[in-house]
Short mmCIF file of C-alpha atoms and ligand atoms in Angstrom, two decimals:
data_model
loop_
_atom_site.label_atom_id
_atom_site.label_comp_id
_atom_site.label_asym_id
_atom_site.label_seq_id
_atom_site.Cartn_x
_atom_site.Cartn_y
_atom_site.Cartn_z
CA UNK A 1 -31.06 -5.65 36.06
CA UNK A 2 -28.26 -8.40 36.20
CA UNK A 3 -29.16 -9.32 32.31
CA UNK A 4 -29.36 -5.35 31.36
CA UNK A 5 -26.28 -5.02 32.71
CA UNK A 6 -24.19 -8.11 31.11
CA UNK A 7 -26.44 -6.61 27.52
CA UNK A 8 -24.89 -3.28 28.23
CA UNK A 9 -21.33 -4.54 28.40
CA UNK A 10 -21.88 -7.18 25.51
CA UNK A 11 -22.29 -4.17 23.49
CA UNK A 12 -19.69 -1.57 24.45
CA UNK A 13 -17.44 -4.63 23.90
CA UNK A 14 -18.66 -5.03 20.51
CA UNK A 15 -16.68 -3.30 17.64
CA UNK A 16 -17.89 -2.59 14.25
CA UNK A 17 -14.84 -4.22 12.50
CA UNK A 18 -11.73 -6.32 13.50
CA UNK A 19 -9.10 -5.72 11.03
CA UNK A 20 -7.16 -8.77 10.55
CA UNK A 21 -3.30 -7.10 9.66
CA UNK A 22 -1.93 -4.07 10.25
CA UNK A 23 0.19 -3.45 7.34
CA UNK A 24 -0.69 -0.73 5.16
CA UNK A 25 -3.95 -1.67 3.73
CA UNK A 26 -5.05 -2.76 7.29
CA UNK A 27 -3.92 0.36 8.75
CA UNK A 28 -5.62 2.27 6.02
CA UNK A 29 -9.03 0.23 6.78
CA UNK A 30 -8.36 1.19 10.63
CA UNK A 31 -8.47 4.94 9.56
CA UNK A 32 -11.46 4.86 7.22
CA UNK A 33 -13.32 3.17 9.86
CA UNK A 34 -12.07 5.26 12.77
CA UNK A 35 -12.80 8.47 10.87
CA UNK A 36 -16.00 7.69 10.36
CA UNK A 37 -16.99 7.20 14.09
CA UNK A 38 -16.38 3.48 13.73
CA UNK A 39 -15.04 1.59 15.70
CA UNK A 40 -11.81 -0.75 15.49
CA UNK A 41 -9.97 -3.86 16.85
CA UNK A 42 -6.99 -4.79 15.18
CA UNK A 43 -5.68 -8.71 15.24
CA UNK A 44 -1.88 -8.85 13.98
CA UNK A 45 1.49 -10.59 14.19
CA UNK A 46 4.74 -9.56 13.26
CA UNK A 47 5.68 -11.61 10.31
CA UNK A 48 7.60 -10.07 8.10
CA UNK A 49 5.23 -8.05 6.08
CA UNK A 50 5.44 -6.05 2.27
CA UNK A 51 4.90 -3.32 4.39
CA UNK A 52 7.76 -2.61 6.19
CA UNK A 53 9.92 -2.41 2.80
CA UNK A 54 7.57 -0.03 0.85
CA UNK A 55 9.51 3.11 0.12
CA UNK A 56 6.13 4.73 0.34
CA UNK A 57 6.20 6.39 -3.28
CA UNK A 58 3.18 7.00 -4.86
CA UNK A 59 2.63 7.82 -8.59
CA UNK A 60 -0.12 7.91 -10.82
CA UNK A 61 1.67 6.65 -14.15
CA UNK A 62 3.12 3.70 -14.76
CA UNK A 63 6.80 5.04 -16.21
CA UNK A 64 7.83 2.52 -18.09
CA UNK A 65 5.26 3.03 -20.83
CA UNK A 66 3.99 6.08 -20.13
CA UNK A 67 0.39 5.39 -19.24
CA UNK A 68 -1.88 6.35 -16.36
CA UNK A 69 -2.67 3.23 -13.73
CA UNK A 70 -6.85 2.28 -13.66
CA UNK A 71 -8.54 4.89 -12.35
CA UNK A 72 -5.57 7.02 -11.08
CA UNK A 73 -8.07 10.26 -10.63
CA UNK A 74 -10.35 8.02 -9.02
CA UNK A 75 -7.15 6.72 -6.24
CA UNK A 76 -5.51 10.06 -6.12
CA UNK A 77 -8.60 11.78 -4.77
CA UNK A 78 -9.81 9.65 -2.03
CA UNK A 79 -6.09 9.25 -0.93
CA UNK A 80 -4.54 12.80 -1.18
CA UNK A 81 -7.60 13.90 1.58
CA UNK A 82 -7.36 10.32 3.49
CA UNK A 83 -3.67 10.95 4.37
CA UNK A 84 -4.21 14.84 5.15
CA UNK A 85 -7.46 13.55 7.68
CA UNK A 86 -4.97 11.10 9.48
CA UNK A 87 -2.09 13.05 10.13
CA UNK A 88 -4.60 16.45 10.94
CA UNK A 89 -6.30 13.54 13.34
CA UNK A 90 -3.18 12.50 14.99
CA UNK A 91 -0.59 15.67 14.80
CA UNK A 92 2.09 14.78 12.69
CA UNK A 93 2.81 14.49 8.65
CA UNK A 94 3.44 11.63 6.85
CA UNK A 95 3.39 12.18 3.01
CA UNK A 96 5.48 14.38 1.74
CA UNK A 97 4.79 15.53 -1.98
CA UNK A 98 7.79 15.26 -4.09
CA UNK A 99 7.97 15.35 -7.92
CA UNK A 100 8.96 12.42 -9.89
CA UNK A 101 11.80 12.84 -12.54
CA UNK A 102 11.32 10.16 -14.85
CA UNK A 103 14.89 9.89 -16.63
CA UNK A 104 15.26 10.40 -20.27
CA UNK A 105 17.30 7.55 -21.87
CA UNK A 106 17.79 9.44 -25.05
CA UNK A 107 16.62 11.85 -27.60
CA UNK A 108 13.69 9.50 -28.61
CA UNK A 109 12.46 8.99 -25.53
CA UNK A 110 12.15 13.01 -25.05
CA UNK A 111 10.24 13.29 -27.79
CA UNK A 112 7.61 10.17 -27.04
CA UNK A 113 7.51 11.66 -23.42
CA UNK A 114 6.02 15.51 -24.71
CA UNK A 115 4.23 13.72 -27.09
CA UNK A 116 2.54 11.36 -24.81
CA UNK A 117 2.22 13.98 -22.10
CA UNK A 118 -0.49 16.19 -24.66
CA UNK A 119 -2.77 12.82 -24.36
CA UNK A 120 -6.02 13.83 -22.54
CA UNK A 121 -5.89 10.95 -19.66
CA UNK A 122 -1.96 12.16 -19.08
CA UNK A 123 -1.97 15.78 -19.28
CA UNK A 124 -3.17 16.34 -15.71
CA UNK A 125 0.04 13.83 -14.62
CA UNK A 126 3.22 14.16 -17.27
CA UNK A 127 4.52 18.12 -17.90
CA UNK A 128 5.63 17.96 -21.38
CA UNK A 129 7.97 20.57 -21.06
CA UNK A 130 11.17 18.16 -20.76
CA UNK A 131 13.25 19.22 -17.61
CA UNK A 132 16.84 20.00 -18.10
CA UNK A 133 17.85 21.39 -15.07
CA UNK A 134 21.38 19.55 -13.69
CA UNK A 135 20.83 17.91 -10.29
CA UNK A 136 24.60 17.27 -8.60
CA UNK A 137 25.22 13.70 -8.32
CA UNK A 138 22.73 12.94 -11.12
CA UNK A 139 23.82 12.03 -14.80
CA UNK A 140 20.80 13.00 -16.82
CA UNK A 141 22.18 13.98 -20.17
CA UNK A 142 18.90 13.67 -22.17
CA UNK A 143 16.79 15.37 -18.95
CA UNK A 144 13.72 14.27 -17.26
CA UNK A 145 9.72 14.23 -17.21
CA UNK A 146 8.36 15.87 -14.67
CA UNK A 147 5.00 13.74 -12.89
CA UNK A 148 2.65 14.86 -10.29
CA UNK A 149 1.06 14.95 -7.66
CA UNK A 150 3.43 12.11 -6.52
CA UNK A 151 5.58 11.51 -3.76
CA UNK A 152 6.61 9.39 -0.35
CA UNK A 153 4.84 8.18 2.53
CA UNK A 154 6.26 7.46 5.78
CA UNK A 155 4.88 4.09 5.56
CA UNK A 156 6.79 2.94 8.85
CA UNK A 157 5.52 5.96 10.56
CA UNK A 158 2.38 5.97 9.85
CA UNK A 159 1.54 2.21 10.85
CA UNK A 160 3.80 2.83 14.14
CA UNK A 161 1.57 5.49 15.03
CA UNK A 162 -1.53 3.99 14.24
CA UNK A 163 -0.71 0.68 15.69
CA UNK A 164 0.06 2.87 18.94
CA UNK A 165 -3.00 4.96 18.44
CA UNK A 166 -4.99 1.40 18.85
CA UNK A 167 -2.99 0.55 21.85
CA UNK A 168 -4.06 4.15 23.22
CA UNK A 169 -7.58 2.51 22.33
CA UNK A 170 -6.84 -0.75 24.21
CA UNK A 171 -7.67 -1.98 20.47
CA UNK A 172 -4.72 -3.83 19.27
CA UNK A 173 -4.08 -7.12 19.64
CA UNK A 174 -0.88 -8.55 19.00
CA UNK A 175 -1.27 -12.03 17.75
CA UNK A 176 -1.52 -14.37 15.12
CA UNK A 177 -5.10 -14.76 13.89
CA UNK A 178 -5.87 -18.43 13.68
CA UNK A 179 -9.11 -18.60 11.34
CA UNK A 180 -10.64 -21.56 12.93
CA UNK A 181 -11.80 -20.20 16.05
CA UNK A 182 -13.73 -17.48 14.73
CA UNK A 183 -17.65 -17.43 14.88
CA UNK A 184 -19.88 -16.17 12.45
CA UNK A 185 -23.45 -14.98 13.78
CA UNK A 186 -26.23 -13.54 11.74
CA UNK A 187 -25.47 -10.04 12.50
CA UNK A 188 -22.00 -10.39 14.66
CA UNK A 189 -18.83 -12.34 14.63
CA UNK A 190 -16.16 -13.28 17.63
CA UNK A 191 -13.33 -13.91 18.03
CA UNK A 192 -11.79 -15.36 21.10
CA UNK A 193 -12.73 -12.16 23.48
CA UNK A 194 -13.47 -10.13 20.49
CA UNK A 195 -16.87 -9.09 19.04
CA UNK A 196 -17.61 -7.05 16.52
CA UNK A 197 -20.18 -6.50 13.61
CA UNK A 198 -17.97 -7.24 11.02
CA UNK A 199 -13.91 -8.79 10.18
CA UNK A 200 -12.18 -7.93 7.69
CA UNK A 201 -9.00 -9.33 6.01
CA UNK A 202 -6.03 -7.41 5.06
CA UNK A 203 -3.33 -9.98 5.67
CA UNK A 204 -1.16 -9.01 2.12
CA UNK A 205 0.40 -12.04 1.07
CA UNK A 206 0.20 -14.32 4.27
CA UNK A 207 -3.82 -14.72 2.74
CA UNK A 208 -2.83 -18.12 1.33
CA UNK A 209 -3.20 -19.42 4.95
CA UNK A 210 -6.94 -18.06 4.83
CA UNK A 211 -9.35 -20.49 4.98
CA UNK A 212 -11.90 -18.60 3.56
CA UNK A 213 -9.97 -16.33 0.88
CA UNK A 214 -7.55 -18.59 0.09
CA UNK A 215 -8.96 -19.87 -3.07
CA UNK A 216 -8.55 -16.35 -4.52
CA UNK A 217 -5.59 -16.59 -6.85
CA UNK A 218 -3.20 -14.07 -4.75
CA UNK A 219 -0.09 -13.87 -6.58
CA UNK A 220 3.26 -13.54 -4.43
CA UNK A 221 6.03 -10.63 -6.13
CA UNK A 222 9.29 -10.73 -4.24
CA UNK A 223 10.49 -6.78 -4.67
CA UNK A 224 14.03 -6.16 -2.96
CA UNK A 225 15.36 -2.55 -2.24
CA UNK A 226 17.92 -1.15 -0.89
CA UNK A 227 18.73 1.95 1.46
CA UNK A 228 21.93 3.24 1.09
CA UNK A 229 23.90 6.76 2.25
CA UNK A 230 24.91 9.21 0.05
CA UNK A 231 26.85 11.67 1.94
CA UNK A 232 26.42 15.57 0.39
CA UNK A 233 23.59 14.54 -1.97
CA UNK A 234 20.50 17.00 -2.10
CA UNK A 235 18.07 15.61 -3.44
CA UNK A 236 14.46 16.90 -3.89
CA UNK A 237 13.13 15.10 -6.11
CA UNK A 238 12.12 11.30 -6.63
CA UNK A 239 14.33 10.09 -9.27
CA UNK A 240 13.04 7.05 -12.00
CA UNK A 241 15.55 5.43 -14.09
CA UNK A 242 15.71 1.88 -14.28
CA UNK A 243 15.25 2.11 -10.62
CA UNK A 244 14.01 4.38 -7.77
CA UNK A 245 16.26 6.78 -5.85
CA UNK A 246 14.23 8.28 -3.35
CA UNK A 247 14.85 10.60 -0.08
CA UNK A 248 14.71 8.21 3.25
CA UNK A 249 15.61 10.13 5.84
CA UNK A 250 19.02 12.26 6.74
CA UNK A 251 21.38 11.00 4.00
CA UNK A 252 19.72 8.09 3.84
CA UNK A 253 18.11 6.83 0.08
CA UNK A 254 15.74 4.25 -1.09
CA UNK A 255 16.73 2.32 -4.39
CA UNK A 256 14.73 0.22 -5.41
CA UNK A 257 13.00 -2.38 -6.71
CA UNK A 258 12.87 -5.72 -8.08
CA UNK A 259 10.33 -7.92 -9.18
CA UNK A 260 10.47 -11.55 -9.42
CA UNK A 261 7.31 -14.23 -9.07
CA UNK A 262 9.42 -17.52 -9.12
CA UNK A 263 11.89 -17.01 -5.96
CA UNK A 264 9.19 -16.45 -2.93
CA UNK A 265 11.71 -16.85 -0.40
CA UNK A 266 12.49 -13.91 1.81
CA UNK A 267 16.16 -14.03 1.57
CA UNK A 268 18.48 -11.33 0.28
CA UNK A 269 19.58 -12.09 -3.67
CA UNK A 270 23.11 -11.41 -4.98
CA UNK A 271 21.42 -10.98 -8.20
CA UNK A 272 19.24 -8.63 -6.62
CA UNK A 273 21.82 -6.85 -5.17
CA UNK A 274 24.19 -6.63 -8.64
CA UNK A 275 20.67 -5.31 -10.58
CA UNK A 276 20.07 -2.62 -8.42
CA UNK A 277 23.33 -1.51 -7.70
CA UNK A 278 24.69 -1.64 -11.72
CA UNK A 279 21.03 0.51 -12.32
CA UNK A 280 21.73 2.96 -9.67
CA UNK A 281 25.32 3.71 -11.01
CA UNK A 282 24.10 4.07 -14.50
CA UNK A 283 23.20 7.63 -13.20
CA UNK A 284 24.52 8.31 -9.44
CA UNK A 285 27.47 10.04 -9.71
CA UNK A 286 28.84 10.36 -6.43
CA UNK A 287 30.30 7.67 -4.23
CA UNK A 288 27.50 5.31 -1.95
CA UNK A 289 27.53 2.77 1.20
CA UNK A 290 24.84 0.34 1.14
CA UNK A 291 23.14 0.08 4.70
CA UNK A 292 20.47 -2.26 4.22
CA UNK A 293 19.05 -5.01 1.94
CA UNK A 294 15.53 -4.94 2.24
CA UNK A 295 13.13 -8.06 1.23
CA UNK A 296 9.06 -8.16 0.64
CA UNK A 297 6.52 -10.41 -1.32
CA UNK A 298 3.82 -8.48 -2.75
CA UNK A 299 0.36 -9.20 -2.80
CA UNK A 300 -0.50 -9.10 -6.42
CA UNK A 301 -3.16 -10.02 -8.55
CA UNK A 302 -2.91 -11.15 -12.09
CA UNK A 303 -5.30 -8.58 -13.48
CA UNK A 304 -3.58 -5.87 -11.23
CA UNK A 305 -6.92 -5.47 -9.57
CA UNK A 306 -7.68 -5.56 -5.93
CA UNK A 307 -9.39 -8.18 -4.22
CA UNK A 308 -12.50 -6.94 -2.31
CA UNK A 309 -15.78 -8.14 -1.01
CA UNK A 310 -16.89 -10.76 0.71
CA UNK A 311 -17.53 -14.84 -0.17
CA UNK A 312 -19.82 -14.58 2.79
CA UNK A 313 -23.43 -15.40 2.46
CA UNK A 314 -24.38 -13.63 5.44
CA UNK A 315 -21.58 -10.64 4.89
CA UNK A 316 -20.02 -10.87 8.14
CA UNK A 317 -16.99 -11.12 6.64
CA UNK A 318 -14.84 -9.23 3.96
CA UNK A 319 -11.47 -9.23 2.17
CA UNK A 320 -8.83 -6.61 1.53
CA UNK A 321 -5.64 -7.37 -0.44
CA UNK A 322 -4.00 -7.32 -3.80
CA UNK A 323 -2.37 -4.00 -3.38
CA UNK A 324 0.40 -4.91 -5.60
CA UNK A 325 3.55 -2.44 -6.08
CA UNK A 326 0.91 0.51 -5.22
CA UNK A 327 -0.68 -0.01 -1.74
CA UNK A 328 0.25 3.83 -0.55
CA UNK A 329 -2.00 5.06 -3.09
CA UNK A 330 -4.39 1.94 -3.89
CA UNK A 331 -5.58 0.94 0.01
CA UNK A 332 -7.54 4.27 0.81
CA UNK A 333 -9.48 4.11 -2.33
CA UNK A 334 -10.08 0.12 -1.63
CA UNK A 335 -10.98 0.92 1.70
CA UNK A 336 -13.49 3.78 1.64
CA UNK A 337 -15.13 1.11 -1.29
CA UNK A 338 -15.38 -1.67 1.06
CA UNK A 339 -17.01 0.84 3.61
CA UNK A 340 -19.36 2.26 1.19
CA UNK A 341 -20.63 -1.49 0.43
CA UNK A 342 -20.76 -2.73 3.98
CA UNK A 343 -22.51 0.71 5.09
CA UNK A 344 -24.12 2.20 2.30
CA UNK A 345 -25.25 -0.95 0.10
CA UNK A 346 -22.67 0.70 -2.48
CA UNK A 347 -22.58 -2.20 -5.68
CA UNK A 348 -18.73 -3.37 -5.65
CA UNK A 349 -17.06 -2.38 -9.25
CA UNK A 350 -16.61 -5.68 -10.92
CA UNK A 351 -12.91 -5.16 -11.56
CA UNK A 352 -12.42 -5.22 -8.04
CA UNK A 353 -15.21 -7.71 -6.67
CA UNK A 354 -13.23 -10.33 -5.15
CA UNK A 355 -16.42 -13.04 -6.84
CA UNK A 356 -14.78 -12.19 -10.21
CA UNK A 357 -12.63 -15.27 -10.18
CA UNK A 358 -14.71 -18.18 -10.29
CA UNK A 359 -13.55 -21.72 -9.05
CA UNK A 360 -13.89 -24.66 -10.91
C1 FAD B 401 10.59 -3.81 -2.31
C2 FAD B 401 9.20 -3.26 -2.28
C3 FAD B 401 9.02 -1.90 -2.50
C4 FAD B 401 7.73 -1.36 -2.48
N1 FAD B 401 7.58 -0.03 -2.67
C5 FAD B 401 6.34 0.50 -2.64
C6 FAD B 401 6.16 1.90 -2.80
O1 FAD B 401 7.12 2.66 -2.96
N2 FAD B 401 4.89 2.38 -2.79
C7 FAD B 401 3.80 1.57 -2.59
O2 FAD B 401 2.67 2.07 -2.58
N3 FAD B 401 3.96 0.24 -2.41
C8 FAD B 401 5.20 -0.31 -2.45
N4 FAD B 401 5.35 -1.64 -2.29
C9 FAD B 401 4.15 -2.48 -2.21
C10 FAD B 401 3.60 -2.49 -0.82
O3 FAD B 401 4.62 -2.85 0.05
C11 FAD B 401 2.43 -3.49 -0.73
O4 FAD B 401 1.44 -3.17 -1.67
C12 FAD B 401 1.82 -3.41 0.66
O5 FAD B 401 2.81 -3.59 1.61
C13 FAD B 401 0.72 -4.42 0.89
O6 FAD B 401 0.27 -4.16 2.19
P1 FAD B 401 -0.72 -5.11 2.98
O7 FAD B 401 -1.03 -4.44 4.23
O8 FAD B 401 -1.82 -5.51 2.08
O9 FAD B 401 0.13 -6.44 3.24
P2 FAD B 401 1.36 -6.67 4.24
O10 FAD B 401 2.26 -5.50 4.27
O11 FAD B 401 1.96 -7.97 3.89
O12 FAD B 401 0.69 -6.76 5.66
C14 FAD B 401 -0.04 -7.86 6.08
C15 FAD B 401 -0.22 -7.80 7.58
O13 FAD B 401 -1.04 -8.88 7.99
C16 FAD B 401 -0.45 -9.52 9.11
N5 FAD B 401 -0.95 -10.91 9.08
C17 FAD B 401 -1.01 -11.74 8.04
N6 FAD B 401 -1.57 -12.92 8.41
C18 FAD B 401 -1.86 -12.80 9.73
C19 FAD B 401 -2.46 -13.67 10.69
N7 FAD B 401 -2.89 -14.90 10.41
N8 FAD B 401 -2.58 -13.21 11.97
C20 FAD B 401 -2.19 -11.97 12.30
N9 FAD B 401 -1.65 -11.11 11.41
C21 FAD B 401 -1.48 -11.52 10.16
C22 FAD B 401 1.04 -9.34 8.90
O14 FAD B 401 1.75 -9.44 10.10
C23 FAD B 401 1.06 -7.90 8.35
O15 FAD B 401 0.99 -6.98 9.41
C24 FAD B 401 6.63 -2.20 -2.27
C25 FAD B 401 6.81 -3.56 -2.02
C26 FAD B 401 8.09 -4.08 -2.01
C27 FAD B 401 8.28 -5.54 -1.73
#
């Protein structure tokens, strides 16, 4: 009875996953677990994380040259429903769908833009129809594309709430994994007090401390942004120039971002600071504050590709990460791919199996 008992309690203590991170991809791995019946244990510290400086857009095209990302279809329709699921699940909205107005630099550039937007992998993103509509505050001489579906997502809502969701759950752990004390079994793992059938890694750019992963080439991308106060500006609209202005909250805006590989560090640049401020004034017409300077290191890859899977023999344990500039509208597709492998035997696409990069 005594031994029933303890195997009874074993198992209700056993979880199907333990997320390691709970930035957005390993809040997105919570939720595609969690919606599934699954359930969840989450393991993470509060380093500073990419997460928490994501303006949350999400856009199928890459606007600089006018193409469509890999497999933006594919992305768009696992994460469109993913994000609806969530916030019917828990109450409250956290995407908002807003068009992107990809600024015209000149006449050229109008013409390239219809012309691309006829292509057959574009046409469902890019309106050729150039938009010429004046937006107060905005200098736009030449007008704008129009893309969608795109828009924001709350990022630091929806993490808050799902982090506290988990603590509703008694299933968040606040902590910094340390990789050496955890126990692989043939068909469970633990952790400390933790059991569960499976761990997985979503740890964004802090991976390089993963003894197991850390051989993946993970690729660090400092982005800084800024949020700054526009009194008086409406704004309905996401607008791309040379940088991001985008809606934060009251008269709050987003501008961002930078990109640099060879300064990792996660201070504040002036350079920083003097590119995105010269970019946003090439078209905002009306007088700013800057409130905050915002820093993050991306976890990117250097085929833009996620890194999933698992280096495990027995498959007790997986990785999540390489969500690059894009995690709002990469992590649900990566996510419901890991589960399909794990659960469903599903064959991992070899752009994103994380045994692509071999070791010499
Ligand atoms: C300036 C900037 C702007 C951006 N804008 C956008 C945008 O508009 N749209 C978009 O989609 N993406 C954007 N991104 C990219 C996006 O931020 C990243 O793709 C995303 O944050 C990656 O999320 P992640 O959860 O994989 O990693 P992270 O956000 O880094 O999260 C990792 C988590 O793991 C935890 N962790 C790590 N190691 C341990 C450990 N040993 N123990 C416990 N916990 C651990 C950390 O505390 C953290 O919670 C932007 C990035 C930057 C820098």
């Amino acid at each position: 009875m005594f031994v029933m008992l303890i195997a009874q309690r074993t198992f209700d203590l056993m979880k199907d996953v333990i997320i390691v991170g709970s930035g957005i991809t390993g809040c997105t791995l919570a939720w595609t677990w969690l919606l599934k019946g699954k359930t969840v244990a989450i393991i993470s510290d509060k380093a500073p994380a990419s997460s928490s400086v994501a303006a949350g857009v999400y856009n199928p095209t890459v606007l600089k040259r006018f193409t469509p990302i890999w497999k933006a279809q594919e992305q768009l329709d696992v994460m469109l429903p993913f994000y609806k699921a969530v916030e019917s699940h828990l109450g409250r909205s956290f995407l908002q769908h807003v068009p992107v107005l990809r600024r015209l630099y000149d006449a050229g550039e109008a013409a390239t833009w219809t012309r691309k937007a006829q292509r057959d992998d574009l046409r469902d993103f890019m309106n050729p129809e150039v938009f010429t509509e004046t937006i107060d505050g905005i200098d736009a001489p030449h007008g704008y594309g129009v893309v969608q579906p795109t828009g924001a997502c709350d990022t630091e809502a929806f993490m808050t709430a799902t982090i506290e969701h988990l603590e509703g759950l008694n299933s968040f752990n606040q902590q910094s994994f340390e990789h050496q004390q955890l126990q692989l079994h043939n068909d469970f793992v633990t952790y400390k007090h933790l059991q569960a059938r499976h761990i997985i890694f979503a740890e964004g750019f802090a991976m390089r401390h993963n003894t197991y992963y850390n051989h993946l080439p993970l690729e660090g991308n400092k982005g800084e942004l800024l949020i700054v106060r526009i009194p008086g500006l409406e704004l309905n609209y996401i607008i791309k120039s040379s940088v991001f202005l985008t809606h934060y909250k009251e008269d709050l805006f987003w501008v961002g971002a930078t990109y640099n590989r060879d300064d990792l560090t996660a201070a504040p640049t002036s350079d920083a600071l003097a590119f995105l401020t010269s970019r946003l004034e090439k078209f905002l017409k009306v007088p700013y504050e800057i409130v905050e300077h915002k820093v993050g290191i991306r976890p990117t890859t250097q085929d833009r590709r996620p890194f999933l899977g698992s280096v495990d023999s027995l498959k007790r344990h997986f990785i999540c990460n390489g969500m690059g500039s894009r995690a709002v509208l990469l992590a649900p597709w990566a996510a419901i791919q890991l589960y399909n492998h794990i659960y469903n035997a599903a064959v991992l696409d070899s752009d994103v199996d994380c045994n692509r990069v071999t070791t010499s």
